[in-house]
PDB file of C-alpha atoms in Angstrom:
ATOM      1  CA  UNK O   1      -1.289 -25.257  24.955  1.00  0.00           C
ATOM      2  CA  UNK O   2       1.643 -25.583  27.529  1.00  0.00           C
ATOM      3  CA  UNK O   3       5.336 -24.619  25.712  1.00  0.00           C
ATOM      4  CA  UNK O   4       8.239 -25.166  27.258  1.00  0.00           C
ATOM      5  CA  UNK O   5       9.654 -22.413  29.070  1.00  0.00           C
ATOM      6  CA  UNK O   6      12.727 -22.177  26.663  1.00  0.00           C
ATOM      7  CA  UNK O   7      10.242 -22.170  23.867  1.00  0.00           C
ATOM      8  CA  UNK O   8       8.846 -19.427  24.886  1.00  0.00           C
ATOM      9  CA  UNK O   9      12.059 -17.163  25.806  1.00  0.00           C
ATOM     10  CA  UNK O  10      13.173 -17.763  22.256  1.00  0.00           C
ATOM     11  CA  UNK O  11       9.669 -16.697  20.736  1.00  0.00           C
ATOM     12  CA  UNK O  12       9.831 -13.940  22.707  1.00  0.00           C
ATOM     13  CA  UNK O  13      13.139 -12.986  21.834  1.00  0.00           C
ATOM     14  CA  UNK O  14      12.320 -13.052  18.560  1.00  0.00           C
ATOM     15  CA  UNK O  15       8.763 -11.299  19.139  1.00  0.00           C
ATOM     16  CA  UNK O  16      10.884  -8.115  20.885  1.00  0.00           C
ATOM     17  CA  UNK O  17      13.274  -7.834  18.019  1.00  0.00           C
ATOM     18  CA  UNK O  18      10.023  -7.375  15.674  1.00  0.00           C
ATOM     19  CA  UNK O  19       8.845  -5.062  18.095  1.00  0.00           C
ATOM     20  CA  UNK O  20      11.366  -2.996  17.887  1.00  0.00           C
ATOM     21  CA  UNK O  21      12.515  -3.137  14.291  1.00  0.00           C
ATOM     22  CA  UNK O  22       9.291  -4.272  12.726  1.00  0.00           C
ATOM     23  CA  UNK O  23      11.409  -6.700  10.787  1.00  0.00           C
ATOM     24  CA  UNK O  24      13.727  -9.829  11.467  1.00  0.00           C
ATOM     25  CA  UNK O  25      16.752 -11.121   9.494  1.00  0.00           C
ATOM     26  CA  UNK O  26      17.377 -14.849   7.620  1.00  0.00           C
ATOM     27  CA  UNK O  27      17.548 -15.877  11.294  1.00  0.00           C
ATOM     28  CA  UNK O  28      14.064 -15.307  12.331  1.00  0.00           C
ATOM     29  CA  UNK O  29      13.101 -16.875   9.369  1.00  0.00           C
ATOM     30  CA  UNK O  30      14.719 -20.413   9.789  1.00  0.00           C
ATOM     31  CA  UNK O  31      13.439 -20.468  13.082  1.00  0.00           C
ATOM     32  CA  UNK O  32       9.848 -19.582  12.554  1.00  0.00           C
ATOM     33  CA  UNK O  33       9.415 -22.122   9.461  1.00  0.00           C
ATOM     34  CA  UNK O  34      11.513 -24.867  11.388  1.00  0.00           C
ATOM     35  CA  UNK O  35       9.788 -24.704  14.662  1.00  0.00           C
ATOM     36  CA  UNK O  36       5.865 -25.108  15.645  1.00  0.00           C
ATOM     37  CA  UNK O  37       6.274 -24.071  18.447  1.00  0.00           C
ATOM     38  CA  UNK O  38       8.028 -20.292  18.169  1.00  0.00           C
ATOM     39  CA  UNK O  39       5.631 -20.196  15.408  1.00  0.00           C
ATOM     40  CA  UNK O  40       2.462 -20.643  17.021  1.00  0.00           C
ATOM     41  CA  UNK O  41       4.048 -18.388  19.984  1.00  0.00           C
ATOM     42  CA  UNK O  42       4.646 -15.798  17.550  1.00  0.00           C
ATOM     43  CA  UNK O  43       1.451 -15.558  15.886  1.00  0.00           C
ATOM     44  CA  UNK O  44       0.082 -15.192  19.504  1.00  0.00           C
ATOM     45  CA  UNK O  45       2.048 -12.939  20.477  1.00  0.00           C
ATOM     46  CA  UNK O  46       1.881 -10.901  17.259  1.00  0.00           C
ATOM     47  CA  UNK O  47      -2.376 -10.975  17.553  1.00  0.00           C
ATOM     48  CA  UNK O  48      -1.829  -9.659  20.955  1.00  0.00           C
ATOM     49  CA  UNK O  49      -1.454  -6.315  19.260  1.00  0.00           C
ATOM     50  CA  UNK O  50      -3.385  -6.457  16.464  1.00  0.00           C
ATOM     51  CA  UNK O  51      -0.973  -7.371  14.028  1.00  0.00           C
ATOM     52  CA  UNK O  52       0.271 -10.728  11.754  1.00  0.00           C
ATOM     53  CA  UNK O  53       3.441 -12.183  10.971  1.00  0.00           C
ATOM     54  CA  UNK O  54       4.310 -11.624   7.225  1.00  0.00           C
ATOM     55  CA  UNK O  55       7.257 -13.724   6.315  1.00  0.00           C
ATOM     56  CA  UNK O  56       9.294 -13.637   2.932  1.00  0.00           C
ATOM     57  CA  UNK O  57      12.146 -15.952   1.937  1.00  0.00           C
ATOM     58  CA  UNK O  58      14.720 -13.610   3.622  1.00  0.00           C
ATOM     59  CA  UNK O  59      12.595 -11.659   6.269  1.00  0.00           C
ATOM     60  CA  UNK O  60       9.753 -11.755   8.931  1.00  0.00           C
ATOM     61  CA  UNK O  61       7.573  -8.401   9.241  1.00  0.00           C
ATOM     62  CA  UNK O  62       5.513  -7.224  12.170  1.00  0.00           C
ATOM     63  CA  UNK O  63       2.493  -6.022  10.337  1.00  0.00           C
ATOM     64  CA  UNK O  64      -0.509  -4.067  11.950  1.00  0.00           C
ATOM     65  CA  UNK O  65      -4.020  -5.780  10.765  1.00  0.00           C
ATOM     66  CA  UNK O  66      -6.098  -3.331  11.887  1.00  0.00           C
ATOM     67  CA  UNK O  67      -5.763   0.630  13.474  1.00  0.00           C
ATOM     68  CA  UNK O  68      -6.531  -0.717  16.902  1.00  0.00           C
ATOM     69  CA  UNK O  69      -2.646  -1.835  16.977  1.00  0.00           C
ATOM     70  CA  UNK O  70      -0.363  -0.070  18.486  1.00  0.00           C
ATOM     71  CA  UNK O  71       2.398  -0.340  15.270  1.00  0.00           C
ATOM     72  CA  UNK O  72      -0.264   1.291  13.681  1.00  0.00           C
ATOM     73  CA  UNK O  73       0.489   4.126  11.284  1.00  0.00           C
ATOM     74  CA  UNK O  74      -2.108   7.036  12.326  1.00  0.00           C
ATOM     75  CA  UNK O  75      -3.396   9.214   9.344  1.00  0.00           C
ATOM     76  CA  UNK O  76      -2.330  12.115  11.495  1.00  0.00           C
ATOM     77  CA  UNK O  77       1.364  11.335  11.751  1.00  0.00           C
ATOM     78  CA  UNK O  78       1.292  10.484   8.242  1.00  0.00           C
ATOM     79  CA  UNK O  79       0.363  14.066   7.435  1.00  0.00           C
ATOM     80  CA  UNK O  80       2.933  15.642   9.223  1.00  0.00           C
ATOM     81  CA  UNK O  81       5.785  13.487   8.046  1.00  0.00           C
ATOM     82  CA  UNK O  82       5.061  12.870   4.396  1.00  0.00           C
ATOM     83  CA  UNK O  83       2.467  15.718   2.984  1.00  0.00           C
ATOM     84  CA  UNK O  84       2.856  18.914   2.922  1.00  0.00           C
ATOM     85  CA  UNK O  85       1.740  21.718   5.138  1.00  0.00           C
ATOM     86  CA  UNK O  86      -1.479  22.138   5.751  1.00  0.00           C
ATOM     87  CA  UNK O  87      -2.303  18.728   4.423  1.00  0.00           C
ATOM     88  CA  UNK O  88      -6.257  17.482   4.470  1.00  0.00           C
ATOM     89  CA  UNK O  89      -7.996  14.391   4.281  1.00  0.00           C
ATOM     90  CA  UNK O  90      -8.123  15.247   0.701  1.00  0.00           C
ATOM     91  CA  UNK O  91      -4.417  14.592   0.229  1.00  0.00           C
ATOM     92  CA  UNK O  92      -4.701  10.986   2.577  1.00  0.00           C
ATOM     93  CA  UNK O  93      -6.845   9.754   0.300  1.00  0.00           C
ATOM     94  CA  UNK O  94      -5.262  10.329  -2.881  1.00  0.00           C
ATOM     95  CA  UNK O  95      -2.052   8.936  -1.321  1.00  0.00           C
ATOM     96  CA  UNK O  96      -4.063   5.707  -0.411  1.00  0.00           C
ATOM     97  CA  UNK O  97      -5.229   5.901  -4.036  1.00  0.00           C
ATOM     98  CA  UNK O  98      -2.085   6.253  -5.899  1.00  0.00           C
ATOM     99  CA  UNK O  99      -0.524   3.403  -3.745  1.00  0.00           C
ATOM    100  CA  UNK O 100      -3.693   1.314  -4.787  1.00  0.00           C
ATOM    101  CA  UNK O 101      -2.732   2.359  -8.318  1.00  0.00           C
ATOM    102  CA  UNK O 102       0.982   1.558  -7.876  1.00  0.00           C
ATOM    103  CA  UNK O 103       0.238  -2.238  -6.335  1.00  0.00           C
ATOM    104  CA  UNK O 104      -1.929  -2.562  -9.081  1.00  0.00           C
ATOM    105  CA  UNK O 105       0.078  -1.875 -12.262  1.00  0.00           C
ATOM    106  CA  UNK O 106       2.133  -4.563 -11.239  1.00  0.00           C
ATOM    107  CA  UNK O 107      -0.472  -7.583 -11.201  1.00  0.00           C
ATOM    108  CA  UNK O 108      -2.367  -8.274 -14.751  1.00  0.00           C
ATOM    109  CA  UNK O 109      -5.707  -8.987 -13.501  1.00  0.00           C
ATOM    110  CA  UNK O 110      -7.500  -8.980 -10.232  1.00  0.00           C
ATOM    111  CA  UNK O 111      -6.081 -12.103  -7.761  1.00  0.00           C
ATOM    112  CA  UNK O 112      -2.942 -12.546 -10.247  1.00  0.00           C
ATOM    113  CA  UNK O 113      -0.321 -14.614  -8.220  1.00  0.00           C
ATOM    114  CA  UNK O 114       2.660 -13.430  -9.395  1.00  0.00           C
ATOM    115  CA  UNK O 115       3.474  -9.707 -10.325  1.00  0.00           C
ATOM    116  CA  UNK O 116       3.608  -9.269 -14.358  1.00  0.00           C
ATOM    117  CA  UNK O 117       6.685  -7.002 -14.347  1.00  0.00           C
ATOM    118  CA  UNK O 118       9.691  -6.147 -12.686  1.00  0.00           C
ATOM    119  CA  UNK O 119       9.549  -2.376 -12.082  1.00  0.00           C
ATOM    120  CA  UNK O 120       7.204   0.754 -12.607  1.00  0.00           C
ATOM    121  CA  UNK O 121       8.432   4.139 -14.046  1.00  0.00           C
ATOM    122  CA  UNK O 122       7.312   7.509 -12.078  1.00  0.00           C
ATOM    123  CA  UNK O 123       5.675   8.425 -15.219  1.00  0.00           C
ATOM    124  CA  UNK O 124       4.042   5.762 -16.024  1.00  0.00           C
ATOM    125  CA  UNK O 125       2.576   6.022 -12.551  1.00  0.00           C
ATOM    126  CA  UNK O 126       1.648   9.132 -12.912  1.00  0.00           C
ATOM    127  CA  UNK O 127      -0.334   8.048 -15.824  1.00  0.00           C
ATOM    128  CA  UNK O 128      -1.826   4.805 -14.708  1.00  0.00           C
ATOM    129  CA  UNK O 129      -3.265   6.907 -11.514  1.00  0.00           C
ATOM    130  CA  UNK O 130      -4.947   9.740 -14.667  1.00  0.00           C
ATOM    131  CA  UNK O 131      -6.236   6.806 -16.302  1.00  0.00           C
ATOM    132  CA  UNK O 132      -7.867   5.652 -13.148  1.00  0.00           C
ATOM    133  CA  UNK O 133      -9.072   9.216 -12.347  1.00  0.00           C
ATOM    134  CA  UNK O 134     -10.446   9.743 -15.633  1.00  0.00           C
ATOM    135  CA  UNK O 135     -12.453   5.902 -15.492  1.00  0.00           C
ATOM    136  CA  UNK O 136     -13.600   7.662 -12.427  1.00  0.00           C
ATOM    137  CA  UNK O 137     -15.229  10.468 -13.883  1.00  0.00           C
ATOM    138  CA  UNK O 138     -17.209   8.338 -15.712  1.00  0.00           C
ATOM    139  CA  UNK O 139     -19.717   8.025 -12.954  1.00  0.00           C
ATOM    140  CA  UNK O 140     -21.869  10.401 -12.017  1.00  0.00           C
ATOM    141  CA  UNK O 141     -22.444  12.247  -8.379  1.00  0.00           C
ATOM    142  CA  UNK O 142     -24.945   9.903  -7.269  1.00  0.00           C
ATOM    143  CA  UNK O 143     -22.763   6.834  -8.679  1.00  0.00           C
ATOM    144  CA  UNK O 144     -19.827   8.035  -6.878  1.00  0.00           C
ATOM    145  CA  UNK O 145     -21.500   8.852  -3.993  1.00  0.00           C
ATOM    146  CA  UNK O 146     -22.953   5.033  -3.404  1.00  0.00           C
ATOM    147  CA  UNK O 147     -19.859   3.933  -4.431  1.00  0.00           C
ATOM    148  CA  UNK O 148     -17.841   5.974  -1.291  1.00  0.00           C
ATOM    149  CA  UNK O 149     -20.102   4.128   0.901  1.00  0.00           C
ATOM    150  CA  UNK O 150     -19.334   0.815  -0.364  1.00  0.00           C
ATOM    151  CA  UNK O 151     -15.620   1.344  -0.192  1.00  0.00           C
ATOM    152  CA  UNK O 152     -15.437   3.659   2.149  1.00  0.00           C
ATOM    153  CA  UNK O 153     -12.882   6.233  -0.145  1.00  0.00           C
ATOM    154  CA  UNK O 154     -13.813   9.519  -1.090  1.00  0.00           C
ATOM    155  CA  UNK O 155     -13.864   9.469  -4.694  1.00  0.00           C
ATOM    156  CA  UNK O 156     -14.338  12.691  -5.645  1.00  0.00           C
ATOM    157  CA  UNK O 157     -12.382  14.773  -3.147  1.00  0.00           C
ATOM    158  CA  UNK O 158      -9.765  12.170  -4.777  1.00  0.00           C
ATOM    159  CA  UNK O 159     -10.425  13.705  -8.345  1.00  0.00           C
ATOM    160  CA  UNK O 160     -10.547  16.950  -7.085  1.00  0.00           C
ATOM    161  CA  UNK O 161      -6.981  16.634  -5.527  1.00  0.00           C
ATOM    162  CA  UNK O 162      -5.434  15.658  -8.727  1.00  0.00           C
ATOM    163  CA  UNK O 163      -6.855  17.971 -10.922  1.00  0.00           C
ATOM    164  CA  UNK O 164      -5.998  20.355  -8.699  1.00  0.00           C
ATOM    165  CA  UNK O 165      -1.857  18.956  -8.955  1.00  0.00           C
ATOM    166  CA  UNK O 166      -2.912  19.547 -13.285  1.00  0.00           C
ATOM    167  CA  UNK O 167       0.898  20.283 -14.240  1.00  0.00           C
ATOM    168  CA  UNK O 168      -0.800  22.897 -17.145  1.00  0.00           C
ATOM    169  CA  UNK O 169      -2.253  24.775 -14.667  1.00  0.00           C
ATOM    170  CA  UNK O 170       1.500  24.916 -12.863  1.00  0.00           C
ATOM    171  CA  UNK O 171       2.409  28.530 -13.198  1.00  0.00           C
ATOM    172  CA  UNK O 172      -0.493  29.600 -11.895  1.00  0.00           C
ATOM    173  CA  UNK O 173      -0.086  28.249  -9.091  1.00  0.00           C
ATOM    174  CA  UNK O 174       3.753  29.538  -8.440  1.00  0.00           C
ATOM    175  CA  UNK O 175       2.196  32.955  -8.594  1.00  0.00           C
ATOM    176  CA  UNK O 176      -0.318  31.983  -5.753  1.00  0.00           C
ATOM    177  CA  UNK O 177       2.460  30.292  -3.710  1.00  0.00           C
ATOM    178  CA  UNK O 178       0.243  27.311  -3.488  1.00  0.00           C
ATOM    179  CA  UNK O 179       2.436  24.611  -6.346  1.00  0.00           C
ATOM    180  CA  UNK O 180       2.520  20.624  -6.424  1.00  0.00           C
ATOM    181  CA  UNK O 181       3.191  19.055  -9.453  1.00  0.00           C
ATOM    182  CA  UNK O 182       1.921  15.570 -10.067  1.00  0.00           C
ATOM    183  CA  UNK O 183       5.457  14.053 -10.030  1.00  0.00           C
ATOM    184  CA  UNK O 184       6.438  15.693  -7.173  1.00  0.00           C
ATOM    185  CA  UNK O 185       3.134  13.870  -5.113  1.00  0.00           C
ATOM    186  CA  UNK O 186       4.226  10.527  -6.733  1.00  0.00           C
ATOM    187  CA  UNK O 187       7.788  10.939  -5.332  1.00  0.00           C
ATOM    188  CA  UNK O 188       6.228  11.965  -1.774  1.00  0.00           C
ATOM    189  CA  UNK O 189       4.236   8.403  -2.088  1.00  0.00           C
ATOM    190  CA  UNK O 190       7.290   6.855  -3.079  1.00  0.00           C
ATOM    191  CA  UNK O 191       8.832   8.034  -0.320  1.00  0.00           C
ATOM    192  CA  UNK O 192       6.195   6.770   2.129  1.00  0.00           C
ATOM    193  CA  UNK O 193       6.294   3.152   0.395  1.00  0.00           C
ATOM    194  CA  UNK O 194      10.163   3.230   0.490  1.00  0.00           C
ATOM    195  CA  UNK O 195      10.025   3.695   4.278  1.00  0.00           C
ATOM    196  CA  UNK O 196       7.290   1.100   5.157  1.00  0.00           C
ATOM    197  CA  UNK O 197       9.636  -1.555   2.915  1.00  0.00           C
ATOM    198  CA  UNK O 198       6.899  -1.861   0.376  1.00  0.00           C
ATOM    199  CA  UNK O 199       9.027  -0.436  -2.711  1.00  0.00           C
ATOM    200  CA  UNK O 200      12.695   0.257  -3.720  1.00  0.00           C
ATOM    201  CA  UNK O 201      14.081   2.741  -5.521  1.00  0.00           C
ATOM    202  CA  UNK O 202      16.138   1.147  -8.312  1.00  0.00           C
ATOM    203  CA  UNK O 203      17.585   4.210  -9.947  1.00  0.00           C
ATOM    204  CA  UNK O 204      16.485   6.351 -12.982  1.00  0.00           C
ATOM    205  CA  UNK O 205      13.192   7.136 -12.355  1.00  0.00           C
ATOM    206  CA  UNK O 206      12.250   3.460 -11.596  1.00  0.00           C
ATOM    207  CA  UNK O 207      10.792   1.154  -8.839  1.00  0.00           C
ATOM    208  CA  UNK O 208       9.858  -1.849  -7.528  1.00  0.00           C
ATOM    209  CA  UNK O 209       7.955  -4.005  -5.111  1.00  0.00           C
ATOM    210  CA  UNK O 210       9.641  -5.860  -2.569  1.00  0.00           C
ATOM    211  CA  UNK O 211       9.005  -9.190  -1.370  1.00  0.00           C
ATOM    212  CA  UNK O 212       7.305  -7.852   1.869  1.00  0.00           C
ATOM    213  CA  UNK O 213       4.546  -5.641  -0.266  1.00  0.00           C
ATOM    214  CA  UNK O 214       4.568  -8.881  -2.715  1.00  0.00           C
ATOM    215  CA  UNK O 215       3.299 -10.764   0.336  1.00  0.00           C
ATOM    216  CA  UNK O 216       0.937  -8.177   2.030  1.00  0.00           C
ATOM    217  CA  UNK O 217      -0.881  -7.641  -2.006  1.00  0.00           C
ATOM    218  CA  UNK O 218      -1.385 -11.565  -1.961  1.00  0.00           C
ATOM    219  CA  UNK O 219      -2.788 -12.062   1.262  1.00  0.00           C
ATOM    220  CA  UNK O 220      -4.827  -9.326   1.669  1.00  0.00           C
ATOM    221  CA  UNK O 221      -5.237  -6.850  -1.232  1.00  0.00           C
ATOM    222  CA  UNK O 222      -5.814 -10.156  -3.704  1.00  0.00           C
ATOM    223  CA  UNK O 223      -8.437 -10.868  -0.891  1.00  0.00           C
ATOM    224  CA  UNK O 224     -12.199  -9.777  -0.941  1.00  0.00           C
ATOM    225  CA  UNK O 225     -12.700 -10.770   2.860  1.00  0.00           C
ATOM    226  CA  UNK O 226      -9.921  -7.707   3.618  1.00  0.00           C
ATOM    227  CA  UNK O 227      -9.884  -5.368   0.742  1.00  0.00           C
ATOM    228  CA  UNK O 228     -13.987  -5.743  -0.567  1.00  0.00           C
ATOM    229  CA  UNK O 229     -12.935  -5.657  -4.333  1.00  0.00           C
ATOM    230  CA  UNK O 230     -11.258  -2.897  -4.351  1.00  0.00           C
ATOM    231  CA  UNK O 231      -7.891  -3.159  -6.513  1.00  0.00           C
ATOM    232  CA  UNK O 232     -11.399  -5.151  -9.242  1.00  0.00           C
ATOM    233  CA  UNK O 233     -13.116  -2.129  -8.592  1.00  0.00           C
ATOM    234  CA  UNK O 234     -10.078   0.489  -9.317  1.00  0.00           C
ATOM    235  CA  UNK O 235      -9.162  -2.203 -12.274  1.00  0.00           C
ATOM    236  CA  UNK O 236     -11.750  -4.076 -13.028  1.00  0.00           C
ATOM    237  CA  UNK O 237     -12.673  -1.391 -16.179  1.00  0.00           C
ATOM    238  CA  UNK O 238      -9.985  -2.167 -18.488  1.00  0.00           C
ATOM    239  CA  UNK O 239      -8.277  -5.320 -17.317  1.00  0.00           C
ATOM    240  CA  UNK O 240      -6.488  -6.457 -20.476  1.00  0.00           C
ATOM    241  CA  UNK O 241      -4.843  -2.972 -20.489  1.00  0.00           C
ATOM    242  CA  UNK O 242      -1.287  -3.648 -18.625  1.00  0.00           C
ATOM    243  CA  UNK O 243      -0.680  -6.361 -21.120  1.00  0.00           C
ATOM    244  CA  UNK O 244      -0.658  -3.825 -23.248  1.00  0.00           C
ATOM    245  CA  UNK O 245       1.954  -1.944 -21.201  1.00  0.00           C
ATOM    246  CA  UNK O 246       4.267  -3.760 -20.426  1.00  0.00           C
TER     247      UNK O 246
END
């Protein structure tokens, strides 16, 4: 398709801005809802790279679709910003986990629409992810073996990372030099989340999702083509339990 050459300056414009901040303002908005044109510019543009345009009712977000992009968050540079020293896989894993957790506890049942509460203590975080670990260990090795293949997570180095973080077994630790309490992981992955834009940090102990994680969950973690069950999988046991906890 031929687009005018203003079209295209404007789309590009626009395309730079997300380049650079990963984000637009209510301007970017307007403009990609209002016109076809800058729209179907910037999806082009934005595929170019691997990535999609997520938009919100205030915002537009660069988002990478796959680790081929170059906005691509590398596992690697994840490590040495967020996790501690000396950080494994291990430690990845359970921070992919806990944020699987996290999106989650917010929805009631698998492919929800709308989120089913407003905000998420640490604590109860910290105990949604144990009741998730412990619905784990109801598998055996074999089970949980077939069941890394199928999604592709290592299940059991995940349990094994947060029984190692087992608060009781805290002062132990101190005396080995090797301590990290549960809560203190949670507010690392809090952290993270804050940075992408995916949560905010409302005060005492609390957080929520923005709209920008709202919109990623729906189109692609509510999703089997993107996500192959995974968020029925990590839920799917005990689905009528967050009505109870809310």
């Amino acid at each position: 398709m031929n687009y005018p050459e203003q079209k295209v300056i404007q789309a590009f414009r626009l395309y730079t801005v997300l380049a650079r901040d990963g984000q637009t303002g209510m301007d970017g908005v307007q403009l990609y809802r209002a016109d076809d044109a800058i729209r179907g510019l910037l999806d082009t543009f934005a595929k170019q790279v691997d990535c999609v345009i997520i938009v919100t009712s205030e915002q537009l977000f660069l988002v990478p679709e796959t680790t081929l992009s170059p906005f691509h968050v590398s596992n690697d540079w994840i490590k040495r910003h967020y996790l501690r020293a000396g950080a494994t896989n291990g430690d990845l894993y359970l921070l992919y986990f806990a944020t699987l957790v996290l999106f989650g506890s917010f929805y009631d049942t698998y492919q929800s629409q709308e989120p089913t509460r407003l905000f998420l203590r640490l604590d109860e975080w910290v105990r949604f992810i144990q009741e998730r670990i412990d619905q784990l260990k109801t598998h055996d090795e074999e089970e949980l073996k077939q069941l890394e293949q199928e999604f592709s997570y290592n299940w059991r180095l995940i349990i094994e990372k947060w029984d190692d973080m087992d608060d009781i077994k805290e002062s132990a630790k101190r005396q080995s030099g090797n301590t990290i309490s549960r809560l203190s992981f949670i507010d690392t992955v809090k952290r993270f989340l804050a940075d992408q834009g995916l949560v905010q940090d409302i005060g005492n102990e609390e957080i929520r999702l923005t709209e920008k994680a709202k919109t990623i969950i729906q189109r692609y973690f509510m999703e089997v083509e993107y996500n192959k069950g995974i968020l029925e999988f990590i839920y799917g046991f005990k689905e009528e339990q967050h009505a109870d906890n809310q």
